[in-house]
mmCIF file with all atom_site columns, C-alpha atoms in Angstrom:
data_model
loop_
_atom_site.group_PDB
_atom_site.id
_atom_site.type_symbol
_atom_site.label_atom_id
_atom_site.label_alt_id
_atom_site.label_comp_id
_atom_site.label_asym_id
_atom_site.label_entity_id
_atom_site.label_seq_id
_atom_site.pdbx_PDB_ins_code
_atom_site.Cartn_x
_atom_site.Cartn_y
_atom_site.Cartn_z
_atom_site.occupancy
_atom_site.B_iso_or_equiv
_atom_site.pdbx_formal_charge
_atom_site.auth_seq_id
_atom_site.auth_comp_id
_atom_site.auth_asym_id
_atom_site.auth_atom_id
_atom_site.pdbx_PDB_model_num
ATOM 1  C CA . MET Z 1 1  ? -24.078 90.462 111.642 1.00 0.00 ? 512 MET Z CA 1
ATOM 2  C CA . LEU Z 1 2  ? -24.299 87.307 109.569 1.00 0.00 ? 513 LEU Z CA 1
ATOM 3  C CA . HIS Z 1 3  ? -25.350 83.874 110.737 1.00 0.00 ? 514 HIS Z CA 1
ATOM 4  C CA . LYS Z 1 4  ? -25.270 80.208 109.739 1.00 0.00 ? 515 LYS Z CA 1
ATOM 5  C CA . ASN Z 1 5  ? -28.043 77.916 110.921 1.00 0.00 ? 516 ASN Z CA 1
ATOM 6  C CA . PHE Z 1 6  ? -27.268 74.337 111.887 1.00 0.00 ? 517 PHE Z CA 1
ATOM 7  C CA . THR Z 1 7  ? -29.264 71.306 113.032 1.00 0.00 ? 518 THR Z CA 1
ATOM 8  C CA . LYS Z 1 8  ? -28.704 68.395 115.388 1.00 0.00 ? 519 LYS Z CA 1
ATOM 9  C CA . ALA Z 1 9  ? -27.879 66.251 112.338 1.00 0.00 ? 520 ALA Z CA 1
ATOM 10 C CA . ASP Z 1 10 ? -24.892 68.486 111.482 1.00 0.00 ? 521 ASP Z CA 1
ATOM 11 C CA . PHE Z 1 11 ? -23.008 67.483 114.660 1.00 0.00 ? 522 PHE Z CA 1
ATOM 12 C CA . VAL Z 1 12 ? -20.447 64.677 114.603 1.00 0.00 ? 523 VAL Z CA 1
ATOM 13 C CA . LEU Z 1 13 ? -19.289 62.718 117.677 1.00 0.00 ? 524 LEU Z CA 1
ATOM 14 C CA . ASN Z 1 14 ? -15.511 63.196 118.049 1.00 0.00 ? 525 ASN Z CA 1
ATOM 15 C CA . SER Z 1 15 ? -12.860 61.104 119.809 1.00 0.00 ? 526 SER Z CA 1
ATOM 16 C CA . GLU Z 1 16 ? -13.358 63.130 123.010 1.00 0.00 ? 527 GLU Z CA 1
ATOM 17 C CA . ASN Z 1 17 ? -17.032 62.049 123.212 1.00 0.00 ? 528 ASN Z CA 1
ATOM 18 C CA . GLN Z 1 18 ? -18.172 65.583 122.425 1.00 0.00 ? 529 GLN Z CA 1
ATOM 19 C CA . TYR Z 1 19 ? -20.382 66.565 119.537 1.00 0.00 ? 530 TYR Z CA 1
ATOM 20 C CA . GLN Z 1 20 ? -18.807 69.043 117.188 1.00 0.00 ? 531 GLN Z CA 1
ATOM 21 C CA . LEU Z 1 21 ? -19.515 71.218 114.196 1.00 0.00 ? 532 LEU Z CA 1
ATOM 22 C CA . GLU Z 1 22 ? -16.807 72.206 111.753 1.00 0.00 ? 533 GLU Z CA 1
ATOM 23 C CA . PHE Z 1 23 ? -16.609 75.391 109.706 1.00 0.00 ? 534 PHE Z CA 1
ATOM 24 C CA . THR Z 1 24 ? -13.855 76.803 107.521 1.00 0.00 ? 535 THR Z CA 1
ATOM 25 C CA . ILE Z 1 25 ? -12.474 80.313 107.661 1.00 0.00 ? 536 ILE Z CA 1
ATOM 26 C CA . ASP Z 1 26 ? -13.702 80.716 104.079 1.00 0.00 ? 537 ASP Z CA 1
ATOM 27 C CA . GLU Z 1 27 ? -17.278 80.187 105.346 1.00 0.00 ? 538 GLU Z CA 1
ATOM 28 C CA . ILE Z 1 28 ? -17.234 82.601 108.271 1.00 0.00 ? 539 ILE Z CA 1
ATOM 29 C CA . GLY Z 1 29 ? -14.070 84.691 108.021 1.00 0.00 ? 540 GLY Z CA 1
ATOM 30 C CA . GLN Z 1 30 ? -11.233 85.272 110.454 1.00 0.00 ? 541 GLN Z CA 1
ATOM 31 C CA . GLY Z 1 31 ? -13.206 87.347 112.957 1.00 0.00 ? 542 GLY Z CA 1
ATOM 32 C CA . SER Z 1 32 ? -12.940 86.375 116.598 1.00 0.00 ? 543 SER Z CA 1
ATOM 33 C CA . ASN Z 1 33 ? -16.456 87.522 117.533 1.00 0.00 ? 544 ASN Z CA 1
ATOM 34 C CA . LEU Z 1 34 ? -18.365 84.247 117.258 1.00 0.00 ? 545 LEU Z CA 1
ATOM 35 C CA . THR Z 1 35 ? -21.630 83.679 119.145 1.00 0.00 ? 546 THR Z CA 1
ATOM 36 C CA . ILE Z 1 36 ? -23.399 80.338 119.441 1.00 0.00 ? 547 ILE Z CA 1
ATOM 37 C CA . GLU Z 1 37 ? -27.150 80.319 119.999 1.00 0.00 ? 548 GLU Z CA 1
ATOM 38 C CA . ARG Z 1 38 ? -29.305 77.276 120.756 1.00 0.00 ? 549 ARG Z CA 1
ATOM 39 C CA . LYS Z 1 39 ? -32.894 77.200 119.520 1.00 0.00 ? 550 LYS Z CA 1
ATOM 40 C CA . LYS Z 1 40 ? -35.427 76.611 122.306 1.00 0.00 ? 551 LYS Z CA 1
ATOM 41 C CA . GLU Z 1 41 ? -38.689 74.700 121.926 1.00 0.00 ? 552 GLU Z CA 1
ATOM 42 C CA . ASN Z 1 42 ? -40.651 77.939 121.560 1.00 0.00 ? 553 ASN Z CA 1
ATOM 43 C CA . GLY Z 1 43 ? -38.506 78.989 118.593 1.00 0.00 ? 554 GLY Z CA 1
ATOM 44 C CA . GLU Z 1 44 ? -36.498 81.651 120.439 1.00 0.00 ? 555 GLU Z CA 1
ATOM 45 C CA . PHE Z 1 45 ? -32.727 81.526 120.687 1.00 0.00 ? 556 PHE Z CA 1
ATOM 46 C CA . GLU Z 1 46 ? -30.537 81.550 123.780 1.00 0.00 ? 557 GLU Z CA 1
ATOM 47 C CA . THR Z 1 47 ? -26.792 82.201 123.835 1.00 0.00 ? 558 THR Z CA 1
ATOM 48 C CA . VAL Z 1 48 ? -24.631 79.285 125.024 1.00 0.00 ? 559 VAL Z CA 1
ATOM 49 C CA . GLN Z 1 49 ? -20.939 79.173 125.888 1.00 0.00 ? 560 GLN Z CA 1
ATOM 50 C CA . ALA Z 1 50 ? -19.784 76.334 123.666 1.00 0.00 ? 561 ALA Z CA 1
ATOM 51 C CA . ASN Z 1 51 ? -16.159 75.328 123.379 1.00 0.00 ? 562 ASN Z CA 1
ATOM 52 C CA . ILE Z 1 52 ? -14.754 76.925 120.197 1.00 0.00 ? 563 ILE Z CA 1
ATOM 53 C CA . SER Z 1 53 ? -11.316 75.972 118.903 1.00 0.00 ? 564 SER Z CA 1
ATOM 54 C CA . ARG Z 1 54 ? -9.338  76.659 115.753 1.00 0.00 ? 565 ARG Z CA 1
ATOM 55 C CA . LEU Z 1 55 ? -6.854  74.523 113.840 1.00 0.00 ? 566 LEU Z CA 1
ATOM 56 C CA . ASN Z 1 56 ? -5.309  75.805 110.633 1.00 0.00 ? 567 ASN Z CA 1
ATOM 57 C CA . ASP Z 1 57 ? -8.221  77.078 108.516 1.00 0.00 ? 568 ASP Z CA 1
ATOM 58 C CA . ARG Z 1 58 ? -10.916 75.191 110.469 1.00 0.00 ? 569 ARG Z CA 1
ATOM 59 C CA . ILE Z 1 59 ? -13.128 76.273 113.373 1.00 0.00 ? 570 ILE Z CA 1
ATOM 60 C CA . PHE Z 1 60 ? -14.650 73.624 115.678 1.00 0.00 ? 571 PHE Z CA 1
ATOM 61 C CA . ILE Z 1 61 ? -17.645 74.128 117.949 1.00 0.00 ? 572 ILE Z CA 1
ATOM 62 C CA . LYS Z 1 62 ? -18.029 71.465 120.631 1.00 0.00 ? 573 LYS Z CA 1
ATOM 63 C CA . TRP Z 1 63 ? -20.945 70.643 122.920 1.00 0.00 ? 574 TRP Z CA 1
ATOM 64 C CA . SER Z 1 64 ? -22.043 67.716 125.061 1.00 0.00 ? 575 SER Z CA 1
ATOM 65 C CA . GLU Z 1 65 ? -25.108 67.008 122.900 1.00 0.00 ? 576 GLU Z CA 1
ATOM 66 C CA . PRO Z 1 66 ? -26.300 68.013 119.427 1.00 0.00 ? 577 PRO Z CA 1
ATOM 67 C CA . PHE Z 1 67 ? -28.820 70.872 119.151 1.00 0.00 ? 578 PHE Z CA 1
ATOM 68 C CA . ASP Z 1 68 ? -30.486 73.095 116.590 1.00 0.00 ? 579 ASP Z CA 1
ATOM 69 C CA . GLY Z 1 69 ? -29.057 76.582 116.544 1.00 0.00 ? 580 GLY Z CA 1
ATOM 70 C CA . ARG Z 1 70 ? -27.051 79.193 114.737 1.00 0.00 ? 581 ARG Z CA 1
ATOM 71 C CA . LEU Z 1 71 ? -23.557 80.660 114.626 1.00 0.00 ? 582 LEU Z CA 1
ATOM 72 C CA . ILE Z 1 72 ? -23.461 84.459 114.559 1.00 0.00 ? 583 ILE Z CA 1
ATOM 73 C CA . PHE Z 1 73 ? -20.372 86.193 113.182 1.00 0.00 ? 584 PHE Z CA 1
ATOM 74 C CA . GLU Z 1 74 ? -19.156 89.480 111.742 1.00 0.00 ? 585 GLU Z CA 1
ATOM 75 C CA . SER Z 1 75 ? -18.814 89.839 107.989 1.00 0.00 ? 586 SER Z CA 1
#
């Protein structure tokens, strides 16, 4: 499994008042097995059920607030 780390600063507030990250299919591939993990204060990760949507060649991850974490995906 591969992963991409992200930080709170990577999130952008969208028109729906949700914070979102944007990835391209070129970055993470077409696989449907995406897992979002949020980094806790002690440095461990916990899985969260974020809203994930796709449009054309873009993948959007939406959450109510920005957080540090990682996206896990298949190669």
